[in-house]
Tab-separated table of C-alpha atoms and ligand atoms in Angstrom:
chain	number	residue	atom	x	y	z
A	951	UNK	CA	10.384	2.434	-22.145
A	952	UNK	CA	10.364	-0.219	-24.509
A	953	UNK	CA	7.689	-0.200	-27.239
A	954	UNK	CA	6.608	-3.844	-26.566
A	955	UNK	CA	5.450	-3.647	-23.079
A	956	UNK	CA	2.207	-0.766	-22.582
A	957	UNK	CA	2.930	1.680	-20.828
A	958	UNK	CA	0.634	1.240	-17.015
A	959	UNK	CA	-0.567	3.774	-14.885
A	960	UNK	CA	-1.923	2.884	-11.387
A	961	UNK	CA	-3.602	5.692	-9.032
A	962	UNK	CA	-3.374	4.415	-5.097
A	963	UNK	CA	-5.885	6.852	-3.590
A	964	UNK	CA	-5.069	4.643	-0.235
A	965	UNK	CA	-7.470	5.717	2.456
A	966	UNK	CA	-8.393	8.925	1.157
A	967	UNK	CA	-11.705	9.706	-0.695
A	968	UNK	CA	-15.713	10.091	0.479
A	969	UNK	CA	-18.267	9.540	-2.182
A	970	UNK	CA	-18.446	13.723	-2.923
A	971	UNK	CA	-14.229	13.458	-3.535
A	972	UNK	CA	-14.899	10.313	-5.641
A	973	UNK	CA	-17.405	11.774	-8.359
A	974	UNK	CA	-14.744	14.823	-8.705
A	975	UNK	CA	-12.123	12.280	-9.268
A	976	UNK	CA	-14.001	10.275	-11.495
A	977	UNK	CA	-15.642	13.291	-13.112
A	978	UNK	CA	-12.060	14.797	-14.596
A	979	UNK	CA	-11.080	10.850	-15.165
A	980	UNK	CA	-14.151	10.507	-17.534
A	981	UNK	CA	-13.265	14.269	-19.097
A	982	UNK	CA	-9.766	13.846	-19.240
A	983	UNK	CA	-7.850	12.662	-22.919
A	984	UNK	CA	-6.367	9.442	-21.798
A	985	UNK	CA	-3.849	7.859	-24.389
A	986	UNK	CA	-5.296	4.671	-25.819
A	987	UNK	CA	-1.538	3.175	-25.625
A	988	UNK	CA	-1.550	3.332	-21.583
A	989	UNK	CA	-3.357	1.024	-19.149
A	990	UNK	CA	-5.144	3.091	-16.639
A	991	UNK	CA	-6.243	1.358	-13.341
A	992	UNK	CA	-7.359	2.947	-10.315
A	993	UNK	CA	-7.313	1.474	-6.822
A	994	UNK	CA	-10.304	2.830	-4.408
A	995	UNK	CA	-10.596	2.077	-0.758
A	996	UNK	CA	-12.597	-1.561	-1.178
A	997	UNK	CA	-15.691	0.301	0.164
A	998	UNK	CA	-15.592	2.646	-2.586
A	999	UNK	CA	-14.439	0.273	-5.366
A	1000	UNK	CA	-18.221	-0.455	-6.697
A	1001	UNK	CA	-19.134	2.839	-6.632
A	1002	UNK	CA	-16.392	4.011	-8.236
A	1003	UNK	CA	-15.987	1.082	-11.210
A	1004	UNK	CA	-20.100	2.202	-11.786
A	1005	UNK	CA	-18.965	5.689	-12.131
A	1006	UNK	CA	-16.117	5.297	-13.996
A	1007	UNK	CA	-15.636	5.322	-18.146
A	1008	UNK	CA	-14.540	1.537	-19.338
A	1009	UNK	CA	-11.406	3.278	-20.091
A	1010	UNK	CA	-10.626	3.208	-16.086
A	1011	UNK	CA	-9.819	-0.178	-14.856
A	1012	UNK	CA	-10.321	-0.964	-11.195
A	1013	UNK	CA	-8.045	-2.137	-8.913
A	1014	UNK	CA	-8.393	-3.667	-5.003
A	1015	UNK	CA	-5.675	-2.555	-2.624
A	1016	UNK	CA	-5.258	-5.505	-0.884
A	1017	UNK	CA	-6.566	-9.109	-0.756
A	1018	UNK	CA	-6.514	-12.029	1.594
A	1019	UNK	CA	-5.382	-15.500	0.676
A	1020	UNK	CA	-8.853	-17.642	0.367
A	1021	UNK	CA	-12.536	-17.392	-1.790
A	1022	UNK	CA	-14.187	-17.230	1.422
A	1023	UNK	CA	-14.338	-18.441	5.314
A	1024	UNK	CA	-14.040	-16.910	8.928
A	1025	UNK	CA	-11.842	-14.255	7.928
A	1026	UNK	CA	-12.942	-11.190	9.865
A	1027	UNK	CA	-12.526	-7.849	7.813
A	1028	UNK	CA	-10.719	-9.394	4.918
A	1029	UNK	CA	-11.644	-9.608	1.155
A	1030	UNK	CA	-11.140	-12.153	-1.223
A	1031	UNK	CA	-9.935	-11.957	-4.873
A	1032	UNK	CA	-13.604	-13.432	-6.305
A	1033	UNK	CA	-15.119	-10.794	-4.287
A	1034	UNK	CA	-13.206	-8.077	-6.010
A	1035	UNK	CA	-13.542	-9.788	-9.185
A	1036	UNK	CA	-17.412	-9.900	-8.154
A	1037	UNK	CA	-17.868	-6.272	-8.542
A	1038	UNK	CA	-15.903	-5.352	-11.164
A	1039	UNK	CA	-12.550	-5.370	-10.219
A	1040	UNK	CA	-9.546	-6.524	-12.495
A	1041	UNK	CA	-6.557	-5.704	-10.569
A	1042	UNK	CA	-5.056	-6.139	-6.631
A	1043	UNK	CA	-2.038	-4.153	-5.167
A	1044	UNK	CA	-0.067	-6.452	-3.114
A	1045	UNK	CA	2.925	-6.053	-0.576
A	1046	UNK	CA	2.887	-2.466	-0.922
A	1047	UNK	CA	5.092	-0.730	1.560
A	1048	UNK	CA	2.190	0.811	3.795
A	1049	UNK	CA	1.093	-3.005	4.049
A	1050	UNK	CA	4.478	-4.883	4.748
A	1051	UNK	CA	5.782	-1.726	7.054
A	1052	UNK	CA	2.476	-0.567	9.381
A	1053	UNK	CA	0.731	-4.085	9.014
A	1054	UNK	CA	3.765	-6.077	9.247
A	1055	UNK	CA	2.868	-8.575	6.228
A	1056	UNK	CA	6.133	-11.041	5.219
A	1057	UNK	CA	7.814	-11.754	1.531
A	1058	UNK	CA	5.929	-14.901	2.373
A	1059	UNK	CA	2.717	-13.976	2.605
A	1060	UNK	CA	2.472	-11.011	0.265
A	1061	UNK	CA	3.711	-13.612	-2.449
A	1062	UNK	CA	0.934	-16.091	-1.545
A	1063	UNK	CA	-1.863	-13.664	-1.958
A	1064	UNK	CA	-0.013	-12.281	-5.242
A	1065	UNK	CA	-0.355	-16.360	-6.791
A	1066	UNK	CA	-4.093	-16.847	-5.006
A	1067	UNK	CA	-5.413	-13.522	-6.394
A	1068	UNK	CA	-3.775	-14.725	-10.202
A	1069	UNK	CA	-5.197	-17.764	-9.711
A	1070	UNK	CA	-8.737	-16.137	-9.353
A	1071	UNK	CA	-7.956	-14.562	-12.512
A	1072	UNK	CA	-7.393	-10.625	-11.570
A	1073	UNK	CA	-4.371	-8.870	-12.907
A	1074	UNK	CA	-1.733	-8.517	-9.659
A	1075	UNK	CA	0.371	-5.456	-8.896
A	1076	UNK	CA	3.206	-6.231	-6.140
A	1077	UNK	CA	5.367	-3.855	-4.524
A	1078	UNK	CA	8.921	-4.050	-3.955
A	1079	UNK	CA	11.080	-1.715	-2.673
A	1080	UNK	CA	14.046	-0.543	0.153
A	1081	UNK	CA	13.753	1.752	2.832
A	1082	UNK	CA	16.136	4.520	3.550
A	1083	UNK	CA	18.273	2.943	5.908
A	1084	UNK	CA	18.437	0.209	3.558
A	1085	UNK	CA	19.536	2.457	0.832
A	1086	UNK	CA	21.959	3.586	2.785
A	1087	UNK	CA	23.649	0.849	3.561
A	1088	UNK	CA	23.586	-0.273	0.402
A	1089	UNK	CA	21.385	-2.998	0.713
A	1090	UNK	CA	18.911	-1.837	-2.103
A	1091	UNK	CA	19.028	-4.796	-4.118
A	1092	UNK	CA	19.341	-7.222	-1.568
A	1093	UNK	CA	16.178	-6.348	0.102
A	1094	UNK	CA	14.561	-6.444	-3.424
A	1095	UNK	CA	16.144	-9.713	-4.605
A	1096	UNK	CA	14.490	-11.023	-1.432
A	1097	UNK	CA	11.025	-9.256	-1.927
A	1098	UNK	CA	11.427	-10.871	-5.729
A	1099	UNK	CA	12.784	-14.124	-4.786
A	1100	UNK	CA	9.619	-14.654	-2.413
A	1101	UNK	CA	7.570	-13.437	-5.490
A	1102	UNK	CA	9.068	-15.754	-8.070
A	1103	UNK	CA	8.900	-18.809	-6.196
A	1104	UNK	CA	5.101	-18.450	-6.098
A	1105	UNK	CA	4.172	-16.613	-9.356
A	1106	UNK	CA	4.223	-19.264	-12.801
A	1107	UNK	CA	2.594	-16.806	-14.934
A	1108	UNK	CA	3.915	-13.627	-14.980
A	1109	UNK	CA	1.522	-12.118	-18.209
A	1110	UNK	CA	-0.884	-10.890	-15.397
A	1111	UNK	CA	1.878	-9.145	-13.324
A	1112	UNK	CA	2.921	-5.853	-13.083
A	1113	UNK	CA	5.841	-5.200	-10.496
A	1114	UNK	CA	5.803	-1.716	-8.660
A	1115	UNK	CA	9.348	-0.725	-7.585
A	1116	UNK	CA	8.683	1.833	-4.967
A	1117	UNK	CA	11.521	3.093	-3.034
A	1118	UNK	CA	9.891	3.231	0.712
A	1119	UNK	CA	11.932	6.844	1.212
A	1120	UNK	CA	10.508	8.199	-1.812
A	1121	UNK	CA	6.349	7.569	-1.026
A	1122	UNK	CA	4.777	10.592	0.324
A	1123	UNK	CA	7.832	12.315	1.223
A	1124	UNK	CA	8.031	14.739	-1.818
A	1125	UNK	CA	11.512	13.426	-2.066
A	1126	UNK	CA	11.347	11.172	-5.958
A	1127	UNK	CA	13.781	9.068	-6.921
A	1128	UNK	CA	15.667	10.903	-9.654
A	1129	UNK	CA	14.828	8.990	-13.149
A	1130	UNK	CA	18.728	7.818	-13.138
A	1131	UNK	CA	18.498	5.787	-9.657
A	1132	UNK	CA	14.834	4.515	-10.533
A	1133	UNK	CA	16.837	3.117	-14.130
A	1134	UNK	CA	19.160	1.691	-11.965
A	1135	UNK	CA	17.258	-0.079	-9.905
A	1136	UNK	CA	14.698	-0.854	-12.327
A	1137	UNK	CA	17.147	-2.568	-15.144
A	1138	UNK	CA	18.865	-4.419	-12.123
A	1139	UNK	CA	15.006	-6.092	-11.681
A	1140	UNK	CA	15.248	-6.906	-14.880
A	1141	UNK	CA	17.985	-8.701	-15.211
A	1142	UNK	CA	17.184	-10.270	-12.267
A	1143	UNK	CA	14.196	-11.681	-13.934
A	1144	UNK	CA	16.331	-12.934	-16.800
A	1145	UNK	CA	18.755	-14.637	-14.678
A	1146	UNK	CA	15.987	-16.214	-12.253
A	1147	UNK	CA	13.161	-16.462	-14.440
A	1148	UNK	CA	13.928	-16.212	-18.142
A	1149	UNK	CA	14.677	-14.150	-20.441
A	1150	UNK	CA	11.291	-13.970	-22.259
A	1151	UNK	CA	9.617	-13.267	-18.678
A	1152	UNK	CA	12.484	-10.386	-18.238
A	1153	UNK	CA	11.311	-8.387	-21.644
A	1154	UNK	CA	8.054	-8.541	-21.151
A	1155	UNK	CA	6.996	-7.994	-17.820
A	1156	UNK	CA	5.991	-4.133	-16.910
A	1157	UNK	CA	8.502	-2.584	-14.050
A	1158	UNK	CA	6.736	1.194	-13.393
A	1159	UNK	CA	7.764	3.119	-10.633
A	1160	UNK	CA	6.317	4.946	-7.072
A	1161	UNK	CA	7.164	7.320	-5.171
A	1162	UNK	CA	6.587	11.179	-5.275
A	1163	UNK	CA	5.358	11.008	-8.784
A	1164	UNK	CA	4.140	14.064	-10.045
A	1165	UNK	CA	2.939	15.977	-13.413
A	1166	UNK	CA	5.665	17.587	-13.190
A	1167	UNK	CA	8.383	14.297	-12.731
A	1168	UNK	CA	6.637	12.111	-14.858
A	1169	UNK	CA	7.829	12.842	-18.050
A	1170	UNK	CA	11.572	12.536	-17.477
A	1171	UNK	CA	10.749	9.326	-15.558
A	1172	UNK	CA	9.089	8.064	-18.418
A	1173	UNK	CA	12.044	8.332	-20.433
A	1174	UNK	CA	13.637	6.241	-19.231
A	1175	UNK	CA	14.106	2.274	-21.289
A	1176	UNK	CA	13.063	0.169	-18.122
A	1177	UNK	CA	10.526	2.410	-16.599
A	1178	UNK	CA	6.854	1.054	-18.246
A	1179	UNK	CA	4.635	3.449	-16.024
A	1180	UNK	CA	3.824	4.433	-12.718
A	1181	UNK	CA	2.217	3.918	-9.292
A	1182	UNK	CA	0.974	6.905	-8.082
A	1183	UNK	CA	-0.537	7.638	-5.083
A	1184	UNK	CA	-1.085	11.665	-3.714
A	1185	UNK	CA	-1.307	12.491	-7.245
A	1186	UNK	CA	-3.789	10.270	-8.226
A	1187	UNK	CA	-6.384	12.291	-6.433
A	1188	UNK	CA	-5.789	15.358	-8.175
A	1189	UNK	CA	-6.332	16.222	-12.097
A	1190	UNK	CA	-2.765	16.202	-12.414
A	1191	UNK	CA	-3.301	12.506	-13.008
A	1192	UNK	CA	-3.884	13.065	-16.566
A	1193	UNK	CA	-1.306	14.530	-17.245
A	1194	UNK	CA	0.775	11.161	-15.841
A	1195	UNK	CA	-1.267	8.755	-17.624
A	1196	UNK	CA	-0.216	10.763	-20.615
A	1197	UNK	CA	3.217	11.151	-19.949
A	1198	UNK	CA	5.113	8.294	-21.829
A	1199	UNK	CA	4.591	11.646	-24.750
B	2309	PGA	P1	2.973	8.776	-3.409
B	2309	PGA	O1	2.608	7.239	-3.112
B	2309	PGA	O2	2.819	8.980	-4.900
B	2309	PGA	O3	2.013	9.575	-2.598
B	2309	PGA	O4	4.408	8.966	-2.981
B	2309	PGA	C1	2.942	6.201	-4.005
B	2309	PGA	C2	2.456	4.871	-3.474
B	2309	PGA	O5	2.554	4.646	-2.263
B	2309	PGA	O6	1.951	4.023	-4.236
């Protein structure tokens, strides 16, 4: 990747963890040798994400999975940005497949929550990416020149974004997009930035990839010029975690 944008590892435990799997996490987290150059942010279910911020080294940044669009109001089991913010939180995942595919959430609204959640000051992580059928009929980049599109006409600051491409046939599957097609797709983002946005916005703003990654994947991946970390999310439960933090080398 290039050397001006820092490298960014994300961990998605999703809905995995119980307080017990939480201190081992944290515990090798703490231990581990993290590389100074790499932002490391970790996303706990929202009941864990207190616990684990108090647990966790500074070094660990905490990150919500998901956020509603208000501060506050007769919103039954959602969570607003200030609350997150409220106990330590710095980051929210938004759109990510799991939400726009099994809760059915739109371009739309997944880029309103991405601009309310900046606007409340915490750092914003939205997900694009295609699903297989897509990528086969070689609608990739259509489907993520939508996702974006939605995204850009919302977003004015994009310092505080981070964009996850994560290919939907890739996440959980084993099956990783090999670091050529994740290039691909990611330089095609970024020139998609530079046309749409500017070119400024297109150099500096983080792409880093999901899907499958692994301690054993990451490396290559992270060769790659327009790959600036990763979004991890079986792997982030295990120690192997370290070893993807640290593998921009
Ligand atoms: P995975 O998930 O690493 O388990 O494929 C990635 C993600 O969904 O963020």
């Amino acid at each position: 990747m290039s050397n001006e944008r820092k490298f960014f590892v994300g961990g998605n435990w999703k809905m995995n963890g119980d307080k017990k799997a939480i201190d081992g996490i944290c515990d090798f987290l703490n231990k581990g040798s993290l590389n100074s150059n790499t932002d490391v942010v970790v996303a706990p279910p929202y009941c864990y994400l207190q616990y684990s911020r108090e647990k966790l080294s500074s070094k660990v940044q905490v990150a919500a999975q998901n956020c509603y669009t208000k501060k506050e109001g007769a919103f039954t089991g959602e969570i607003s940005p200030a609350m997150i913010k409220d106990i330590g939180g710095t980051w929210v995942i938004t759109g990510h497949s799991e939400r726009r595919h099994i809760m059915g959430e739109t371009d739309e609204f997944v880029a309103e929550k991405t601009r309310f959640a900046q606007d409340c000051g915490l750092g914003v992580i939205p997900c694009v990416g295609e699903k297989l059928e897509e990528r086969e009929a070689n609608q990739t980049m259509d489907v993520i020149n939508r996702q974006m599109k939605a995204l850009a006409d919302k977003i004015s600051d994009w310092s505080t974004v981070v964009i996850a491409y994560e290919p939907v046939w890739a996440i959980g599957t084993g099956k990783t997009a090999t670091p050529e097609q994740a290039q691909e797709v990611h330089a095609q983002i970024r020139e998609w930035l530079k046309k749409t946005v500017n070119a400024d916005v297109a150099k500096a703003t983080r792409i880093i990839y999901g899907g499958s990654v692994k301690g054993s994947n990451a490396a290559e991946l992270a060769k790659k010029p327009d790959i600036d970390g990763f979004l991890v999310g079986g792997a982030s439960l295990k120690p192997e975690f370290i070893e993807i933090v640290n593998a921009q080398g």
